[in-house]
PDB file of N, CA and C in Angstrom:
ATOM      1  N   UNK A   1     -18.098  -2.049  12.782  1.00 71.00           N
ATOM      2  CA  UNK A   1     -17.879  -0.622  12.828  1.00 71.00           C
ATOM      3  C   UNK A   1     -16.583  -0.294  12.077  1.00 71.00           C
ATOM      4  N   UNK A   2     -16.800   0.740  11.102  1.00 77.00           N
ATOM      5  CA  UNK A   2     -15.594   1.420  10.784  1.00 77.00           C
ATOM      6  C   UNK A   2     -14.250   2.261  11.555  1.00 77.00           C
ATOM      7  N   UNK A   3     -12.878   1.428  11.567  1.00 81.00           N
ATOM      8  CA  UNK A   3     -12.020   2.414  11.968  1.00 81.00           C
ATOM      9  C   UNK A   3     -11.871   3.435  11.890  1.00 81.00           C
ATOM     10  N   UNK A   4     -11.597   4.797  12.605  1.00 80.00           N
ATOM     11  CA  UNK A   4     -11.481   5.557  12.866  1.00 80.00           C
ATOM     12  C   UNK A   4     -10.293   5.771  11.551  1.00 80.00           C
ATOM     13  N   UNK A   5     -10.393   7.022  10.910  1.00 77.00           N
ATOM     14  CA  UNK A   5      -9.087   7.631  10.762  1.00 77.00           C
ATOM     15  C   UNK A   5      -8.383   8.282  11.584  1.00 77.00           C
ATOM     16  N   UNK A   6      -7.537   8.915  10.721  1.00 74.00           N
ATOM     17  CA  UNK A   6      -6.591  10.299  11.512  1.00 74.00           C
ATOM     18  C   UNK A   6      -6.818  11.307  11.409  1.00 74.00           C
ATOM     19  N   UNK A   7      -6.407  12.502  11.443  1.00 73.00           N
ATOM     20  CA  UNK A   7      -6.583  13.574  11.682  1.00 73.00           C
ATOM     21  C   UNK A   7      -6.387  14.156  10.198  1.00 73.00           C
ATOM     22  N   UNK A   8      -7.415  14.704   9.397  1.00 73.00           N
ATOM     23  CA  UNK A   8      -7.135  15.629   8.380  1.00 73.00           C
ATOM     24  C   UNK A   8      -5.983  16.588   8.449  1.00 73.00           C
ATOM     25  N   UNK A   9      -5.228  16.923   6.909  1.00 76.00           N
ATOM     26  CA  UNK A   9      -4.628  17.898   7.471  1.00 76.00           C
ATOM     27  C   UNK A   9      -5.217  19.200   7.423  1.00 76.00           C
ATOM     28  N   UNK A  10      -4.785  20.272   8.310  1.00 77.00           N
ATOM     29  CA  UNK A  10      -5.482  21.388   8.161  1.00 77.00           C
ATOM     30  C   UNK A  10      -4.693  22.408   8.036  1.00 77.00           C
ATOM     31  N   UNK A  11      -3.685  22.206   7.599  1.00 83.00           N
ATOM     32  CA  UNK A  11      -2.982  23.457   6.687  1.00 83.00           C
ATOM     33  C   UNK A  11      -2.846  23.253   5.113  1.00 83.00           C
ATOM     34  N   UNK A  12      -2.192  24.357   4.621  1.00 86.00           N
ATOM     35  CA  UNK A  12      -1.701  24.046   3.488  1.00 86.00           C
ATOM     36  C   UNK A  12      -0.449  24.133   3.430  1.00 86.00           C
ATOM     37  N   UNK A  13       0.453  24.001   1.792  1.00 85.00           N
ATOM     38  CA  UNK A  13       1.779  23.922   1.660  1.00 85.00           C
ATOM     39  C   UNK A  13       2.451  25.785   1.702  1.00 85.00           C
ATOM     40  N   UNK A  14       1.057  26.470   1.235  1.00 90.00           N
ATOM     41  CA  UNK A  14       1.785  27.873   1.238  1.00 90.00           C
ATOM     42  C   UNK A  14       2.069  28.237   2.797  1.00 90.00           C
ATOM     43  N   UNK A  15       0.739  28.132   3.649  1.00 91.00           N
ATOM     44  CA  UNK A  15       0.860  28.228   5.016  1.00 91.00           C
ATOM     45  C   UNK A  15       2.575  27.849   5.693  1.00 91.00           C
ATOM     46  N   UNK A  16       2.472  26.601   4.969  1.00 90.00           N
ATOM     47  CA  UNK A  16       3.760  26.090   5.811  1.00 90.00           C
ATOM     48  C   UNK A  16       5.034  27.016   5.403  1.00 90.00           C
ATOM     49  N   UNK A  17       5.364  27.315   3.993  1.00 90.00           N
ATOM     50  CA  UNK A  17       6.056  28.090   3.591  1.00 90.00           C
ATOM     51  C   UNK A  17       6.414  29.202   4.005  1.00 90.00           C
ATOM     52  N   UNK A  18       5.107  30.507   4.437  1.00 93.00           N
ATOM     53  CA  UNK A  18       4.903  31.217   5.045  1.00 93.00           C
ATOM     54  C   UNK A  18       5.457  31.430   6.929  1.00 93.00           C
ATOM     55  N   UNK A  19       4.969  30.042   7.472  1.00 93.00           N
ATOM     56  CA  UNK A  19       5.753  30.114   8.287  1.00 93.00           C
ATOM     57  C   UNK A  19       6.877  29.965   8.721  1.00 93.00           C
ATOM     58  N   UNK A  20       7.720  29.462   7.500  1.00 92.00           N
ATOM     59  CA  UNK A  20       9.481  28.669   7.380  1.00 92.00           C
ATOM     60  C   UNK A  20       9.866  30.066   7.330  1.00 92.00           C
ATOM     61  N   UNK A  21       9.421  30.917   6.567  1.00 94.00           N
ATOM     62  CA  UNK A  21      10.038  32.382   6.426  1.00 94.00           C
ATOM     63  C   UNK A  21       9.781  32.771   7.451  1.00 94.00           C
ATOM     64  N   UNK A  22       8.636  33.048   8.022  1.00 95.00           N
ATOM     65  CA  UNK A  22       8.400  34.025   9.090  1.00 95.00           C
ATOM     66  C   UNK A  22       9.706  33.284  10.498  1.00 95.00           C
ATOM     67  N   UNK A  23       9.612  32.048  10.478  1.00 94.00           N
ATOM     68  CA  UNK A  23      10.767  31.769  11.694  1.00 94.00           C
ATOM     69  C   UNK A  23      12.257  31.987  10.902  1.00 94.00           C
ATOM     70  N   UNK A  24      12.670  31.900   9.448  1.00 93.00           N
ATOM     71  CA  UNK A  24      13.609  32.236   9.327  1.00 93.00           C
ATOM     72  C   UNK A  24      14.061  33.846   9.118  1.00 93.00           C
ATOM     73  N   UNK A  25      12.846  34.878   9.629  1.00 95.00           N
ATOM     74  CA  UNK A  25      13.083  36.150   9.750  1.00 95.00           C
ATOM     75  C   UNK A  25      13.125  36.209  11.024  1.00 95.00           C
ATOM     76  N   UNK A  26      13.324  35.347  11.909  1.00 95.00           N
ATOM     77  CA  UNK A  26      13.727  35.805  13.509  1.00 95.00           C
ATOM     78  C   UNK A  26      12.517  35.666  14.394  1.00 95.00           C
ATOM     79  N   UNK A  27      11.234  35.041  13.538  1.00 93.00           N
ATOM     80  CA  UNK A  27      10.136  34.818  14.259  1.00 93.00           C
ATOM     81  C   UNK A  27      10.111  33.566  14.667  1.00 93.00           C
ATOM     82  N   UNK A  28       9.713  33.192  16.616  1.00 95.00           N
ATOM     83  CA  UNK A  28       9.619  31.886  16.664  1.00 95.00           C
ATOM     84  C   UNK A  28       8.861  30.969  16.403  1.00 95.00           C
ATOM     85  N   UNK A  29       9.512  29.842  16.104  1.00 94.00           N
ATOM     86  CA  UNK A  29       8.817  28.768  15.962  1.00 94.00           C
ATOM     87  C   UNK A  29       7.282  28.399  16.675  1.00 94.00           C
ATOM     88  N   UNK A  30       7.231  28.350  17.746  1.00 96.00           N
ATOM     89  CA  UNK A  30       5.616  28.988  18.412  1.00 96.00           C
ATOM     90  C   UNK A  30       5.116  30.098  17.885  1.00 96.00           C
ATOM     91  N   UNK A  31       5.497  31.156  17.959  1.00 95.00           N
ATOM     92  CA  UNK A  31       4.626  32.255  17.083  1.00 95.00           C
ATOM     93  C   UNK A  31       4.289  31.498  15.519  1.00 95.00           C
ATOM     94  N   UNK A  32       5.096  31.730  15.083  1.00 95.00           N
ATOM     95  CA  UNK A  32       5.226  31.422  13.416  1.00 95.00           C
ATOM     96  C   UNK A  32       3.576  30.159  13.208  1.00 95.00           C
ATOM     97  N   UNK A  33       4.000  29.368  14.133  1.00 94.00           N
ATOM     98  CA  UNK A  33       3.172  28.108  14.205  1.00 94.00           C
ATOM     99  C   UNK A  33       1.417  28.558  14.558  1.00 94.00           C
ATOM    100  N   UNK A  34       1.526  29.551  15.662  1.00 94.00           N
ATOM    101  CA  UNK A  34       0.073  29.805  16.278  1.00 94.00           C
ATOM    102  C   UNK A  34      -0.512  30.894  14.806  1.00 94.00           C
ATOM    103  N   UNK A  35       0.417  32.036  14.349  1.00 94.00           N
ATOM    104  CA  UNK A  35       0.103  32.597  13.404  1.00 94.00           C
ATOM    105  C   UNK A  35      -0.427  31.957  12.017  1.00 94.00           C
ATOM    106  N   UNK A  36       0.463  30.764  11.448  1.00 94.00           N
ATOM    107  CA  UNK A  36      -0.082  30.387  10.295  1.00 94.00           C
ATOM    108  C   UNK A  36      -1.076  29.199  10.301  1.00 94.00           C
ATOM    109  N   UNK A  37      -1.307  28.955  11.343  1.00 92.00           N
ATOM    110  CA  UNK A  37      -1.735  27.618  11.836  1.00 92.00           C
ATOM    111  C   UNK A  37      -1.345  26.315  11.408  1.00 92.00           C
ATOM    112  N   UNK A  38      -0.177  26.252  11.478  1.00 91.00           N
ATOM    113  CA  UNK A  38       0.890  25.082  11.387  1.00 91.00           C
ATOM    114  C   UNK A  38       1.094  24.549  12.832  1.00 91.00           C
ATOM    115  N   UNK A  39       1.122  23.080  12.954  1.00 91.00           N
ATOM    116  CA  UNK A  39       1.491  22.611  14.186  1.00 91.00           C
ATOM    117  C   UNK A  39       2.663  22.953  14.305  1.00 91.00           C
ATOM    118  N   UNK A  40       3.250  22.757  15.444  1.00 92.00           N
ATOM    119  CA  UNK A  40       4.424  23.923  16.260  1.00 92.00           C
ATOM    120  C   UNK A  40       5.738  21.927  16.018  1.00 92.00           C
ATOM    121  N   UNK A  41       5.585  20.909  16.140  1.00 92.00           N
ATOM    122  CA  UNK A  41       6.160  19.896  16.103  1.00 92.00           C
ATOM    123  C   UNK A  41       6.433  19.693  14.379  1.00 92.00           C
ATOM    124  N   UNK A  42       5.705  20.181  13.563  1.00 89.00           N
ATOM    125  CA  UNK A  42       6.227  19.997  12.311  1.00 89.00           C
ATOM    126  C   UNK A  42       6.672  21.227  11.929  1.00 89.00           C
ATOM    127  N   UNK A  43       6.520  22.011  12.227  1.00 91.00           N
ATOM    128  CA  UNK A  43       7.453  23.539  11.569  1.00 91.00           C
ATOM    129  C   UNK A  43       8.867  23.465  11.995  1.00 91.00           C
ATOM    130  N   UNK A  44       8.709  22.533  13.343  1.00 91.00           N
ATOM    131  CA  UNK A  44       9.966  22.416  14.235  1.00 91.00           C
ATOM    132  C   UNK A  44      11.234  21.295  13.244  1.00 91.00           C
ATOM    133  N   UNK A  45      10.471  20.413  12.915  1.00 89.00           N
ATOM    134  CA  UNK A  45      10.805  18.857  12.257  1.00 89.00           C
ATOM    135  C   UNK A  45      11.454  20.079  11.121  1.00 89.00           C
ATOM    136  N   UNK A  46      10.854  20.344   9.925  1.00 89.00           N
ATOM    137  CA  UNK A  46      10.855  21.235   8.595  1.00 89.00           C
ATOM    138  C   UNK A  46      12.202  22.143   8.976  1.00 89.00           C
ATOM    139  N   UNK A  47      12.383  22.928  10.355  1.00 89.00           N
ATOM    140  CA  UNK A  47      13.747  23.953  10.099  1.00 89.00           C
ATOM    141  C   UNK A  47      14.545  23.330  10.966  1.00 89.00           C
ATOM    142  N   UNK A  48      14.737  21.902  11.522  1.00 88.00           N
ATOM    143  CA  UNK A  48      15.614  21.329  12.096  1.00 88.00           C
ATOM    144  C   UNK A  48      15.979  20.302  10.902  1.00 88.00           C
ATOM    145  N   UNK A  49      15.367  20.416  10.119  1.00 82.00           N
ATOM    146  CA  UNK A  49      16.010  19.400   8.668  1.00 82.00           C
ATOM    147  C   UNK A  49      15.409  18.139   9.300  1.00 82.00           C
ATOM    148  N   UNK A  50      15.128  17.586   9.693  1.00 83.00           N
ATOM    149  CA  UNK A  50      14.322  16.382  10.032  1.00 83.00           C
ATOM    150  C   UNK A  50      13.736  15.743   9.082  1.00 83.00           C
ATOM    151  N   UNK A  51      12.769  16.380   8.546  1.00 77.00           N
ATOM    152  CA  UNK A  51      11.774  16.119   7.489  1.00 77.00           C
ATOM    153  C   UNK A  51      11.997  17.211   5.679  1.00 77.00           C
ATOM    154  N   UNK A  52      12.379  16.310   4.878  1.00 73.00           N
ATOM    155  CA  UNK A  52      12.236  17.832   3.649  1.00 73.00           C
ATOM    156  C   UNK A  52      11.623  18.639   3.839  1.00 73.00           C
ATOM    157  N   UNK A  53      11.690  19.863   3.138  1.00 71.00           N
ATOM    158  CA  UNK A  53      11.058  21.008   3.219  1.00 71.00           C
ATOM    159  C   UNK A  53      10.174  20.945   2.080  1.00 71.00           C
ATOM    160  N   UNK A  54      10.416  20.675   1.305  1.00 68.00           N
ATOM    161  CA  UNK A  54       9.455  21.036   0.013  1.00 68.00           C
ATOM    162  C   UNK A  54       8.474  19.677   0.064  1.00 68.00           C
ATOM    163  N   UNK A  55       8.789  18.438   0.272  1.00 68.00           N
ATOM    164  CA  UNK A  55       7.865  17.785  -0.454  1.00 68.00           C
ATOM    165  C   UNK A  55       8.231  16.347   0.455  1.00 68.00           C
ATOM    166  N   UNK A  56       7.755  16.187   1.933  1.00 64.00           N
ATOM    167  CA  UNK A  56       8.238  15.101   2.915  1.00 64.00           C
ATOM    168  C   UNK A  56       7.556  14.012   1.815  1.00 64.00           C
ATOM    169  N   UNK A  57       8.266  12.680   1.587  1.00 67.00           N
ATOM    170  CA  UNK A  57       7.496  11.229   1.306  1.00 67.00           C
ATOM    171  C   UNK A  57       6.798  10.298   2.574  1.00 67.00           C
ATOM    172  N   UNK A  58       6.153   9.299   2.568  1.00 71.00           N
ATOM    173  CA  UNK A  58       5.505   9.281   3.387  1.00 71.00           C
ATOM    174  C   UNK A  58       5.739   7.451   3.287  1.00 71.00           C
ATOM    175  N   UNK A  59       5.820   6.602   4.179  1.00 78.00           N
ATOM    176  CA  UNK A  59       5.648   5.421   3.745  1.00 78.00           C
ATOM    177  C   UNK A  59       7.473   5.006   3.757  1.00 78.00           C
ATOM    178  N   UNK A  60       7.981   3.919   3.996  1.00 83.00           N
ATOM    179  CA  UNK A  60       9.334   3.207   3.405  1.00 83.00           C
ATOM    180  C   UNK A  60       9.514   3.541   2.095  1.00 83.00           C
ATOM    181  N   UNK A  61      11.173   3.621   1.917  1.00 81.00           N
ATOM    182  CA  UNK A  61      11.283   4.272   1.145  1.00 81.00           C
ATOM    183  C   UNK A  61      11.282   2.828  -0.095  1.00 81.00           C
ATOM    184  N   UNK A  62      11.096   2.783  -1.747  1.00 83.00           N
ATOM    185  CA  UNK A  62      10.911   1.618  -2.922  1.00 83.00           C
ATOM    186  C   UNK A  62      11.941   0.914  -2.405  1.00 83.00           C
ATOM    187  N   UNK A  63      11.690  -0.462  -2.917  1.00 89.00           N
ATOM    188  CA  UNK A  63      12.406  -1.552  -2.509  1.00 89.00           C
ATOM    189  C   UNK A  63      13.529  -1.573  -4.184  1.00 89.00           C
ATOM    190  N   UNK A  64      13.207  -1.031  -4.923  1.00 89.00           N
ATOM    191  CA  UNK A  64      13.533  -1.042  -6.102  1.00 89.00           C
ATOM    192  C   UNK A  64      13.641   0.556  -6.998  1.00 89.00           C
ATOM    193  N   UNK A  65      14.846   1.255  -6.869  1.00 89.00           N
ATOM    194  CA  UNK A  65      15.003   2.796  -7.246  1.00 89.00           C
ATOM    195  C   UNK A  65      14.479   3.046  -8.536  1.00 89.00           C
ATOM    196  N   UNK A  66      14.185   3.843  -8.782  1.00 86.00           N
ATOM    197  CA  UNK A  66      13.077   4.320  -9.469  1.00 86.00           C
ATOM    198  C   UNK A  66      13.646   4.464 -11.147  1.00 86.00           C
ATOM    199  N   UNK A  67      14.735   4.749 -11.039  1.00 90.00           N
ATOM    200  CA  UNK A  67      15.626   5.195 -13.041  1.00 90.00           C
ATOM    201  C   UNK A  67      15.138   3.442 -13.244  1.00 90.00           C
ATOM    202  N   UNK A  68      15.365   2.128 -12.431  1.00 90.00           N
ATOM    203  CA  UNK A  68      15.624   1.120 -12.173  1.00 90.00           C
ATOM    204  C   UNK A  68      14.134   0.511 -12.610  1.00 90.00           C
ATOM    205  N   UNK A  69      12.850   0.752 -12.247  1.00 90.00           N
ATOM    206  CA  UNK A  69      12.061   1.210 -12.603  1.00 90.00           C
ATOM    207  C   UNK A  69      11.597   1.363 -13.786  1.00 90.00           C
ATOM    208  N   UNK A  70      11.764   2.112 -14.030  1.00 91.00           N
ATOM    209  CA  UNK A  70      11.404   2.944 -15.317  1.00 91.00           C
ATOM    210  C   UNK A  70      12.226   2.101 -16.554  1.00 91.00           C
ATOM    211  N   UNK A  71      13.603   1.275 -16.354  1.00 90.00           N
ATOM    212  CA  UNK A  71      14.076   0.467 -17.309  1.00 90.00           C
ATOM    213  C   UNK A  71      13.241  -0.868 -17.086  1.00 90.00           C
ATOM    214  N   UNK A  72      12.395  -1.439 -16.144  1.00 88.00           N
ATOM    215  CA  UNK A  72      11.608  -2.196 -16.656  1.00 88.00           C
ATOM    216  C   UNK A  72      10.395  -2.491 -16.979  1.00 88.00           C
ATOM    217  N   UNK A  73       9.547  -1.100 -16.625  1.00 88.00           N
ATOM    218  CA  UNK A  73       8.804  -0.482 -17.492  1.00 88.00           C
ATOM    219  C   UNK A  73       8.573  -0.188 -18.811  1.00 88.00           C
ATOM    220  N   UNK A  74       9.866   0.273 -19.445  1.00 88.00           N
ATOM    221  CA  UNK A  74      10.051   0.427 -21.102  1.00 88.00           C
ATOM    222  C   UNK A  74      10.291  -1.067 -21.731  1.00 88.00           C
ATOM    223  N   UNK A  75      10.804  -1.514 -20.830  1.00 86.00           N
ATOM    224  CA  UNK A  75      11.618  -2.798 -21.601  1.00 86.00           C
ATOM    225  C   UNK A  75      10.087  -4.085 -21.896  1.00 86.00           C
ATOM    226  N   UNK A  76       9.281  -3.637 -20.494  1.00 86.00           N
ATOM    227  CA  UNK A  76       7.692  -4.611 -20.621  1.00 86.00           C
ATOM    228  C   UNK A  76       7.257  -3.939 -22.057  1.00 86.00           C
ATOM    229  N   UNK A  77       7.073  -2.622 -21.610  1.00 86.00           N
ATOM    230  CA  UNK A  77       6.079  -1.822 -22.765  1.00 86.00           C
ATOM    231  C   UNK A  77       6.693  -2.633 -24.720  1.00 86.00           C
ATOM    232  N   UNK A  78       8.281  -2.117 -24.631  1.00 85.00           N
ATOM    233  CA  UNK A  78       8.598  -2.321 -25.761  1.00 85.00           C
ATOM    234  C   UNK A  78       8.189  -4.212 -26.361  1.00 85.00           C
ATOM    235  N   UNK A  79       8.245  -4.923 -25.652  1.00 82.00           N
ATOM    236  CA  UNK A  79       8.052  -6.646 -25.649  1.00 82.00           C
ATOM    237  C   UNK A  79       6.912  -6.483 -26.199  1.00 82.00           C
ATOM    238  N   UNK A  80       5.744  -5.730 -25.462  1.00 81.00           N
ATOM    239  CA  UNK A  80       4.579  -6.373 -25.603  1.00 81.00           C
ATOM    240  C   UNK A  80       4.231  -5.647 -27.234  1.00 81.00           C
ATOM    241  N   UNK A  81       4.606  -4.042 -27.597  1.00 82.00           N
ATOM    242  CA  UNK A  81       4.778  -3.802 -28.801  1.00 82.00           C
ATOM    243  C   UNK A  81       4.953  -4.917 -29.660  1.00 82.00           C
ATOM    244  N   UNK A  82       6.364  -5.344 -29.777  1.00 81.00           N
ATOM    245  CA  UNK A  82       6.806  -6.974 -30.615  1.00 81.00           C
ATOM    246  C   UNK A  82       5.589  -8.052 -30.309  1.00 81.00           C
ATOM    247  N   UNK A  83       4.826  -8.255 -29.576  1.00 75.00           N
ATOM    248  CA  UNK A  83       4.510  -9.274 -29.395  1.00 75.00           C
ATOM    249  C   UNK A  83       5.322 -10.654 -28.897  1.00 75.00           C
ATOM    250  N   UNK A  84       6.029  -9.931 -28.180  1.00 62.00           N
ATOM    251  CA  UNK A  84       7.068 -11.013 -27.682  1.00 62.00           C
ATOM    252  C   UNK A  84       7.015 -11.728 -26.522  1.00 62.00           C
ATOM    253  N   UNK A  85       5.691 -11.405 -25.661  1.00 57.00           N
ATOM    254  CA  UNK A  85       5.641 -11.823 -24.128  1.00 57.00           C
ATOM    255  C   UNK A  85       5.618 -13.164 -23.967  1.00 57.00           C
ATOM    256  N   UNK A  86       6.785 -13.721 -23.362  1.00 61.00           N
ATOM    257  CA  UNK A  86       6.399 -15.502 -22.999  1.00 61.00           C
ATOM    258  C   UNK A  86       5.682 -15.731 -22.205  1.00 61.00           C
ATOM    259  N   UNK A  87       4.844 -16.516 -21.926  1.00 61.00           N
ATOM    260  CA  UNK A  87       3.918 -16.812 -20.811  1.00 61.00           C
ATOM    261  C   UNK A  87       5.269 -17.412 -19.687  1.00 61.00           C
ATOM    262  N   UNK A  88       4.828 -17.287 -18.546  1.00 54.00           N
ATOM    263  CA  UNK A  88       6.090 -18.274 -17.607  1.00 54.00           C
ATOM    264  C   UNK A  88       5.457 -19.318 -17.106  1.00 54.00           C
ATOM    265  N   UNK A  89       5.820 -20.462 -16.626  1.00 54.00           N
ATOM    266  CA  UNK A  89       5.162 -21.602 -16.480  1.00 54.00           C
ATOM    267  C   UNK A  89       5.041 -21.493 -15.207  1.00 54.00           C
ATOM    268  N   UNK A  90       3.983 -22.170 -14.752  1.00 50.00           N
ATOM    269  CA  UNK A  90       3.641 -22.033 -13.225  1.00 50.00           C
ATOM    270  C   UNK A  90       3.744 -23.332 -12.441  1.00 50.00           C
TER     271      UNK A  90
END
């Protein structure tokens, strides 16, 4: 038998937006939440700074930063241009 997932999400990003304003116009966090249909624990997370606002990541954060990345990315790409790739011995 197949595991179960989780729970779809069932808002969207404007929704959520919508309700960050509506509680930062003096509307509460329960209202704001039952109105846009945002769960009331993540609207909470979002204006207690807990979680980003614009764009939460999900998962541990790279073991290896990303500019960091991207220099050995170019540096593969440019090798294999040359034809320069050594095999490594195993």
């Amino acid at each position: 038998m197949a595991r179960k997932r989780g729970k779809i999400l069932q808002y969207n990003h404007y929704d959520l937006e919508q309700a960050l304003n509506a509680v930062k116009a003096g509307d509460s966090i329960r209202n704001a939440a039952i109105k846009f249909n945002v769960p009331k624990s993540t609207l909470g997370d979002r204006i207690s700074g807990r979680f980003d606002v614009i764009k939460p990541r999900h998962g541990r954060p790279p073991a290896i930063p990303v500019v960091i990345e991207d220099k050995i990315v170019n540096s593969v790409k440019m090798a294999a241009k040359l034809d320069s790739v050594e095999r490594v011995s195993y």
